[in-house]
PDB file of C-alpha atoms in Angstrom:
ATOM      1  CA  UNK A   1     176.714  74.724  45.805  1.00 54.00           C
ATOM      2  CA  UNK A   2     178.295  73.944  49.244  1.00 62.00           C
ATOM      3  CA  UNK A   3     178.399  70.297  50.096  1.00 72.00           C
ATOM      4  CA  UNK A   4     177.647  68.800  53.580  1.00 86.00           C
ATOM      5  CA  UNK A   5     179.631  65.781  55.034  1.00 90.00           C
ATOM      6  CA  UNK A   6     177.537  62.684  55.334  1.00 95.00           C
ATOM      7  CA  UNK A   7     178.321  59.347  56.984  1.00 96.00           C
ATOM      8  CA  UNK A   8     176.686  57.240  59.703  1.00 97.00           C
ATOM      9  CA  UNK A   9     178.467  58.909  62.511  1.00 96.00           C
ATOM     10  CA  UNK A  10     177.527  62.400  61.368  1.00 96.00           C
ATOM     11  CA  UNK A  11     173.894  61.461  60.970  1.00 97.00           C
ATOM     12  CA  UNK A  12     173.679  59.588  64.245  1.00 96.00           C
ATOM     13  CA  UNK A  13     174.950  62.690  66.121  1.00 96.00           C
ATOM     14  CA  UNK A  14     172.408  64.824  64.275  1.00 96.00           C
ATOM     15  CA  UNK A  15     169.276  62.683  64.938  1.00 96.00           C
ATOM     16  CA  UNK A  16     170.124  62.205  68.479  1.00 96.00           C
ATOM     17  CA  UNK A  17     170.426  65.928  68.898  1.00 96.00           C
ATOM     18  CA  UNK A  18     167.198  66.622  66.957  1.00 96.00           C
ATOM     19  CA  UNK A  19     165.376  64.142  69.261  1.00 95.00           C
ATOM     20  CA  UNK A  20     165.114  66.948  71.839  1.00 95.00           C
ATOM     21  CA  UNK A  21     162.408  68.546  69.664  1.00 94.00           C
ATOM     22  CA  UNK A  22     159.781  66.249  71.079  1.00 95.00           C
ATOM     23  CA  UNK A  23     156.905  68.253  69.614  1.00 95.00           C
ATOM     24  CA  UNK A  24     158.008  67.465  66.104  1.00 95.00           C
ATOM     25  CA  UNK A  25     157.466  63.770  66.914  1.00 96.00           C
ATOM     26  CA  UNK A  26     154.175  64.474  68.604  1.00 97.00           C
ATOM     27  CA  UNK A  27     152.497  66.225  65.627  1.00 97.00           C
ATOM     28  CA  UNK A  28     153.878  63.708  63.218  1.00 97.00           C
ATOM     29  CA  UNK A  29     152.276  60.838  65.260  1.00 97.00           C
ATOM     30  CA  UNK A  30     148.983  62.862  65.293  1.00 98.00           C
ATOM     31  CA  UNK A  31     149.119  63.091  61.521  1.00 98.00           C
ATOM     32  CA  UNK A  32     149.894  59.339  61.140  1.00 98.00           C
ATOM     33  CA  UNK A  33     146.937  58.481  63.391  1.00 98.00           C
ATOM     34  CA  UNK A  34     144.578  60.865  61.397  1.00 98.00           C
ATOM     35  CA  UNK A  35     145.531  59.254  58.102  1.00 98.00           C
ATOM     36  CA  UNK A  36     146.140  55.713  59.288  1.00 97.00           C
ATOM     37  CA  UNK A  37     149.760  56.110  57.991  1.00 95.00           C
ATOM     38  CA  UNK A  38     148.303  55.811  54.497  1.00 96.00           C
ATOM     39  CA  UNK A  39     147.393  59.318  53.316  1.00 97.00           C
ATOM     40  CA  UNK A  40     144.915  59.642  50.591  1.00 97.00           C
ATOM     41  CA  UNK A  41     144.035  63.260  49.578  1.00 97.00           C
ATOM     42  CA  UNK A  42     140.837  62.028  48.031  1.00 97.00           C
ATOM     43  CA  UNK A  43     139.721  61.767  51.643  1.00 97.00           C
ATOM     44  CA  UNK A  44     138.502  65.070  53.112  1.00 97.00           C
ATOM     45  CA  UNK A  45     139.698  64.055  56.652  1.00 98.00           C
ATOM     46  CA  UNK A  46     143.130  63.402  55.273  1.00 98.00           C
ATOM     47  CA  UNK A  47     143.459  66.806  53.594  1.00 98.00           C
ATOM     48  CA  UNK A  48     142.485  68.436  56.877  1.00 97.00           C
ATOM     49  CA  UNK A  49     145.089  66.410  58.598  1.00 98.00           C
ATOM     50  CA  UNK A  50     147.608  67.525  56.206  1.00 98.00           C
ATOM     51  CA  UNK A  51     146.744  71.140  56.661  1.00 98.00           C
ATOM     52  CA  UNK A  52     146.878  70.798  60.485  1.00 98.00           C
ATOM     53  CA  UNK A  53     150.320  69.116  60.298  1.00 98.00           C
ATOM     54  CA  UNK A  54     151.558  71.729  57.859  1.00 98.00           C
ATOM     55  CA  UNK A  55     150.573  74.609  60.112  1.00 97.00           C
ATOM     56  CA  UNK A  56     151.901  72.909  63.297  1.00 97.00           C
ATOM     57  CA  UNK A  57     155.092  72.425  61.296  1.00 95.00           C
ATOM     58  CA  UNK A  58     155.308  76.179  60.905  1.00 94.00           C
ATOM     59  CA  UNK A  59     153.748  76.853  57.455  1.00 95.00           C
ATOM     60  CA  UNK A  60     151.131  79.294  58.645  1.00 93.00           C
ATOM     61  CA  UNK A  61     148.398  78.657  56.132  1.00 96.00           C
ATOM     62  CA  UNK A  62     145.243  80.554  57.021  1.00 94.00           C
ATOM     63  CA  UNK A  63     142.213  78.429  57.881  1.00 94.00           C
ATOM     64  CA  UNK A  64     139.096  79.559  56.199  1.00 92.00           C
ATOM     65  CA  UNK A  65     136.286  81.168  58.292  1.00 90.00           C
ATOM     66  CA  UNK A  66     132.751  79.818  58.023  1.00 91.00           C
ATOM     67  CA  UNK A  67     131.193  80.808  54.742  1.00 89.00           C
ATOM     68  CA  UNK A  68     134.471  81.419  53.017  1.00 89.00           C
ATOM     69  CA  UNK A  69     135.902  79.346  50.215  1.00 91.00           C
ATOM     70  CA  UNK A  70     138.662  76.849  51.128  1.00 95.00           C
ATOM     71  CA  UNK A  71     141.389  77.250  48.490  1.00 96.00           C
ATOM     72  CA  UNK A  72     143.651  74.722  50.191  1.00 97.00           C
ATOM     73  CA  UNK A  73     141.057  71.935  50.113  1.00 97.00           C
ATOM     74  CA  UNK A  74     140.011  72.707  46.690  1.00 96.00           C
ATOM     75  CA  UNK A  75     143.561  73.247  45.314  1.00 96.00           C
ATOM     76  CA  UNK A  76     144.841  70.057  46.998  1.00 97.00           C
ATOM     77  CA  UNK A  77     141.946  67.921  45.782  1.00 97.00           C
ATOM     78  CA  UNK A  78     142.512  69.096  42.166  1.00 97.00           C
ATOM     79  CA  UNK A  79     146.334  68.484  42.367  1.00 98.00           C
ATOM     80  CA  UNK A  80     145.804  65.059  43.806  1.00 98.00           C
ATOM     81  CA  UNK A  81     143.555  63.968  40.968  1.00 97.00           C
ATOM     82  CA  UNK A  82     146.139  65.141  38.501  1.00 96.00           C
ATOM     83  CA  UNK A  83     149.319  64.004  40.174  1.00 96.00           C
ATOM     84  CA  UNK A  84     148.650  61.715  43.033  1.00 96.00           C
ATOM     85  CA  UNK A  85     149.219  58.554  40.949  1.00 95.00           C
ATOM     86  CA  UNK A  86     152.645  59.955  40.002  1.00 94.00           C
ATOM     87  CA  UNK A  87     154.109  59.814  43.536  1.00 97.00           C
ATOM     88  CA  UNK A  88     156.351  56.701  43.875  1.00 96.00           C
ATOM     89  CA  UNK A  89     156.198  54.367  46.829  1.00 94.00           C
ATOM     90  CA  UNK A  90     159.703  53.068  46.829  1.00 95.00           C
ATOM     91  CA  UNK A  91     162.462  54.006  49.246  1.00 98.00           C
ATOM     92  CA  UNK A  92     164.479  57.210  48.752  1.00 98.00           C
ATOM     93  CA  UNK A  93     167.656  55.135  47.920  1.00 98.00           C
ATOM     94  CA  UNK A  94     165.717  53.457  45.164  1.00 98.00           C
ATOM     95  CA  UNK A  95     164.334  56.422  43.342  1.00 98.00           C
ATOM     96  CA  UNK A  96     165.000  56.398  39.589  1.00 97.00           C
ATOM     97  CA  UNK A  97     166.090  59.412  37.557  1.00 97.00           C
ATOM     98  CA  UNK A  98     162.766  59.188  35.619  1.00 96.00           C
ATOM     99  CA  UNK A  99     160.789  59.237  38.885  1.00 97.00           C
ATOM    100  CA  UNK A 100     162.692  62.212  40.080  1.00 97.00           C
ATOM    101  CA  UNK A 101     162.074  64.098  36.881  1.00 96.00           C
ATOM    102  CA  UNK A 102     158.410  63.473  37.192  1.00 96.00           C
ATOM    103  CA  UNK A 103     158.514  64.649  40.841  1.00 97.00           C
ATOM    104  CA  UNK A 104     159.931  68.066  39.595  1.00 97.00           C
ATOM    105  CA  UNK A 105     156.612  68.730  37.874  1.00 97.00           C
ATOM    106  CA  UNK A 106     154.613  67.289  40.759  1.00 97.00           C
ATOM    107  CA  UNK A 107     156.418  69.723  43.060  1.00 98.00           C
ATOM    108  CA  UNK A 108     156.065  72.683  40.738  1.00 98.00           C
ATOM    109  CA  UNK A 109     152.265  72.260  40.433  1.00 98.00           C
ATOM    110  CA  UNK A 110     151.789  71.739  44.105  1.00 98.00           C
ATOM    111  CA  UNK A 111     153.785  74.811  44.992  1.00 98.00           C
ATOM    112  CA  UNK A 112     151.683  76.879  42.724  1.00 98.00           C
ATOM    113  CA  UNK A 113     148.360  75.392  44.011  1.00 97.00           C
ATOM    114  CA  UNK A 114     146.017  77.803  45.821  1.00 96.00           C
ATOM    115  CA  UNK A 115     146.395  77.597  49.616  1.00 95.00           C
ATOM    116  CA  UNK A 116     144.750  80.577  51.499  1.00 94.00           C
ATOM    117  CA  UNK A 117     142.489  83.527  50.924  1.00 89.00           C
ATOM    118  CA  UNK A 118     143.887  86.966  52.048  1.00 86.00           C
ATOM    119  CA  UNK A 119     140.940  88.810  53.634  1.00 82.00           C
ATOM    120  CA  UNK A 120     142.764  92.131  53.175  1.00 80.00           C
ATOM    121  CA  UNK A 121     143.267  91.835  49.395  1.00 86.00           C
ATOM    122  CA  UNK A 122     140.722  89.138  48.454  1.00 83.00           C
ATOM    123  CA  UNK A 123     143.544  87.350  46.600  1.00 91.00           C
ATOM    124  CA  UNK A 124     144.422  83.651  47.033  1.00 93.00           C
ATOM    125  CA  UNK A 125     148.030  82.875  47.713  1.00 94.00           C
ATOM    126  CA  UNK A 126     149.897  79.845  46.508  1.00 96.00           C
ATOM    127  CA  UNK A 127     151.060  77.060  48.702  1.00 97.00           C
ATOM    128  CA  UNK A 128     154.697  77.837  48.068  1.00 97.00           C
ATOM    129  CA  UNK A 129     157.910  75.730  47.877  1.00 98.00           C
ATOM    130  CA  UNK A 130     158.412  74.998  51.497  1.00 98.00           C
ATOM    131  CA  UNK A 131     154.909  73.825  52.295  1.00 98.00           C
ATOM    132  CA  UNK A 132     154.964  71.830  49.048  1.00 98.00           C
ATOM    133  CA  UNK A 133     158.071  70.023  49.848  1.00 98.00           C
ATOM    134  CA  UNK A 134     156.827  69.259  53.360  1.00 98.00           C
ATOM    135  CA  UNK A 135     153.449  68.060  52.035  1.00 98.00           C
ATOM    136  CA  UNK A 136     155.161  65.690  49.564  1.00 98.00           C
ATOM    137  CA  UNK A 137     157.214  64.316  52.361  1.00 98.00           C
ATOM    138  CA  UNK A 138     154.105  63.894  54.468  1.00 98.00           C
ATOM    139  CA  UNK A 139     152.480  61.938  51.522  1.00 98.00           C
ATOM    140  CA  UNK A 140     155.499  59.668  50.882  1.00 98.00           C
ATOM    141  CA  UNK A 141     157.688  59.849  54.184  1.00 98.00           C
ATOM    142  CA  UNK A 142     159.971  56.965  53.215  1.00 98.00           C
ATOM    143  CA  UNK A 143     160.464  58.336  49.662  1.00 98.00           C
ATOM    144  CA  UNK A 144     160.822  62.172  49.606  1.00 98.00           C
ATOM    145  CA  UNK A 145     163.118  64.423  51.554  1.00 98.00           C
ATOM    146  CA  UNK A 146     161.606  67.859  52.626  1.00 98.00           C
ATOM    147  CA  UNK A 147     163.322  71.155  52.836  1.00 98.00           C
ATOM    148  CA  UNK A 148     162.938  74.680  54.226  1.00 97.00           C
ATOM    149  CA  UNK A 149     163.937  78.007  52.607  1.00 96.00           C
ATOM    150  CA  UNK A 150     167.410  78.015  54.366  1.00 96.00           C
ATOM    151  CA  UNK A 151     168.157  74.452  53.295  1.00 97.00           C
ATOM    152  CA  UNK A 152     167.037  74.956  49.716  1.00 97.00           C
ATOM    153  CA  UNK A 153     169.042  78.144  49.373  1.00 96.00           C
ATOM    154  CA  UNK A 154     172.133  76.757  50.892  1.00 96.00           C
ATOM    155  CA  UNK A 155     172.242  73.573  48.986  1.00 96.00           C
ATOM    156  CA  UNK A 156     170.681  74.478  45.613  1.00 97.00           C
ATOM    157  CA  UNK A 157     170.573  78.256  45.387  1.00 97.00           C
ATOM    158  CA  UNK A 158     166.845  78.016  44.482  1.00 97.00           C
ATOM    159  CA  UNK A 159     163.491  76.544  45.417  1.00 97.00           C
ATOM    160  CA  UNK A 160     162.075  75.713  41.969  1.00 98.00           C
ATOM    161  CA  UNK A 161     161.215  72.358  40.480  1.00 98.00           C
ATOM    162  CA  UNK A 162     164.815  71.718  39.219  1.00 98.00           C
ATOM    163  CA  UNK A 163     166.126  72.466  42.715  1.00 98.00           C
ATOM    164  CA  UNK A 164     163.624  70.109  44.252  1.00 98.00           C
ATOM    165  CA  UNK A 165     164.729  67.364  41.891  1.00 98.00           C
ATOM    166  CA  UNK A 166     168.314  68.057  42.807  1.00 98.00           C
ATOM    167  CA  UNK A 167     167.346  67.764  46.496  1.00 98.00           C
ATOM    168  CA  UNK A 168     165.929  64.379  45.918  1.00 98.00           C
ATOM    169  CA  UNK A 169     168.933  63.182  44.048  1.00 98.00           C
ATOM    170  CA  UNK A 170     171.101  64.468  46.868  1.00 97.00           C
ATOM    171  CA  UNK A 171     168.969  62.553  49.323  1.00 98.00           C
ATOM    172  CA  UNK A 172     168.998  59.456  47.150  1.00 98.00           C
ATOM    173  CA  UNK A 173     172.897  59.525  47.153  1.00 97.00           C
ATOM    174  CA  UNK A 174     173.132  60.125  50.771  1.00 98.00           C
ATOM    175  CA  UNK A 175     170.613  57.309  51.590  1.00 98.00           C
ATOM    176  CA  UNK A 176     172.304  54.806  49.334  1.00 98.00           C
ATOM    177  CA  UNK A 177     175.730  55.626  50.766  1.00 97.00           C
ATOM    178  CA  UNK A 178     174.496  55.332  54.388  1.00 98.00           C
ATOM    179  CA  UNK A 179     172.775  52.074  53.840  1.00 98.00           C
ATOM    180  CA  UNK A 180     175.739  50.637  52.011  1.00 97.00           C
ATOM    181  CA  UNK A 181     178.055  51.787  54.909  1.00 97.00           C
ATOM    182  CA  UNK A 182     175.818  50.030  57.404  1.00 97.00           C
ATOM    183  CA  UNK A 183     175.765  46.835  55.223  1.00 98.00           C
ATOM    184  CA  UNK A 184     172.095  47.068  54.458  1.00 98.00           C
ATOM    185  CA  UNK A 185     170.061  46.994  51.290  1.00 98.00           C
ATOM    186  CA  UNK A 186     168.073  49.942  49.838  1.00 97.00           C
ATOM    187  CA  UNK A 187     164.500  48.992  50.572  1.00 97.00           C
ATOM    188  CA  UNK A 188     162.175  50.727  53.036  1.00 97.00           C
ATOM    189  CA  UNK A 189     162.675  47.727  55.387  1.00 97.00           C
ATOM    190  CA  UNK A 190     166.459  48.298  55.301  1.00 98.00           C
ATOM    191  CA  UNK A 191     166.076  51.982  55.890  1.00 98.00           C
ATOM    192  CA  UNK A 192     163.878  51.304  59.021  1.00 98.00           C
ATOM    193  CA  UNK A 193     166.461  48.791  60.268  1.00 98.00           C
ATOM    194  CA  UNK A 194     168.951  51.679  59.834  1.00 98.00           C
ATOM    195  CA  UNK A 195     166.710  53.852  61.870  1.00 98.00           C
ATOM    196  CA  UNK A 196     166.834  51.279  64.773  1.00 97.00           C
ATOM    197  CA  UNK A 197     170.700  51.361  64.584  1.00 96.00           C
ATOM    198  CA  UNK A 198     170.639  55.141  64.864  1.00 96.00           C
ATOM    199  CA  UNK A 199     168.311  54.838  68.010  1.00 95.00           C
ATOM    200  CA  UNK A 200     165.359  56.389  66.207  1.00 96.00           C
ATOM    201  CA  UNK A 201     163.017  53.544  65.586  1.00 95.00           C
ATOM    202  CA  UNK A 202     160.503  53.953  62.823  1.00 95.00           C
ATOM    203  CA  UNK A 203     161.792  57.367  61.804  1.00 97.00           C
ATOM    204  CA  UNK A 204     161.862  57.699  57.993  1.00 98.00           C
ATOM    205  CA  UNK A 205     165.329  58.043  56.474  1.00 98.00           C
ATOM    206  CA  UNK A 206     164.359  61.179  54.448  1.00 98.00           C
ATOM    207  CA  UNK A 207     163.217  62.818  57.732  1.00 98.00           C
ATOM    208  CA  UNK A 208     166.508  62.017  59.461  1.00 98.00           C
ATOM    209  CA  UNK A 209     168.348  63.517  56.595  1.00 98.00           C
ATOM    210  CA  UNK A 210     166.166  66.595  56.891  1.00 98.00           C
ATOM    211  CA  UNK A 211     166.991  66.612  60.694  1.00 97.00           C
ATOM    212  CA  UNK A 212     170.615  66.773  59.808  1.00 97.00           C
ATOM    213  CA  UNK A 213     170.121  69.626  57.113  1.00 97.00           C
ATOM    214  CA  UNK A 214     168.041  71.536  59.720  1.00 97.00           C
ATOM    215  CA  UNK A 215     170.746  71.360  62.384  1.00 96.00           C
ATOM    216  CA  UNK A 216     173.682  71.990  59.968  1.00 95.00           C
ATOM    217  CA  UNK A 217     171.918  74.790  58.029  1.00 96.00           C
ATOM    218  CA  UNK A 218     168.723  76.268  59.372  1.00 96.00           C
ATOM    219  CA  UNK A 219     169.692  76.561  63.021  1.00 92.00           C
ATOM    220  CA  UNK A 220     172.593  78.773  61.858  1.00 74.00           C
ATOM    221  CA  UNK A 221     170.414  80.965  59.669  1.00 62.00           C
ATOM    222  CA  UNK A 222     167.326  81.077  61.820  1.00 55.00           C
ATOM    223  CA  UNK A 223     167.092  80.766  65.626  1.00 50.00           C
ATOM    224  CA  UNK A 224     163.454  79.510  65.658  1.00 46.00           C
ATOM    225  CA  UNK A 225     162.692  75.953  66.618  1.00 43.00           C
ATOM    226  CA  UNK A 226     161.541  73.368  63.874  1.00 43.00           C
TER     227      UNK A 226
END
């Protein structure tokens, strides 16, 4: 698959350009406020906050009408009980191969989880790979790198669990290289210090890497805003 150049200067140019999308920051701050920056999908309010953020981020998951079942809430609750404890808390640059292997299965199950009822057919559609990757990032913003369809296709040629694992390995390698270039360690605190250096205080490194991928790949494939 095609490779993208990555160094501090390249990333800094991308994140400064991406800063023009101010609405992205606004909806993220709303999500952090609703979850106290410690998302726990055992909490109904946190599941609702995640759904709202995903939709504002472009995922278009249908909200149930009064009296209808709520596949997203039910599916997310069941997935969280099965897989929530498997999500690592460490920095992206510190992910182990074993953790990434486990994330492959977490992603696969989440992408297949029920998300929305179609009134026309009565069928329930699955969450899907783009929303699943974004949801995992929202649950572990300093650990997991999201993607969209264009990014996944360009870098990995697929959007399955193996491709998701490959995306996290790519992000880990990028993050470790960038932090080493900046003379920093690999912990979350070091990644936040790096965000300060880039002029994007508090921005998670996995999201800055996604900002770069969006501008380098998605903007060329799709003219819509993030």
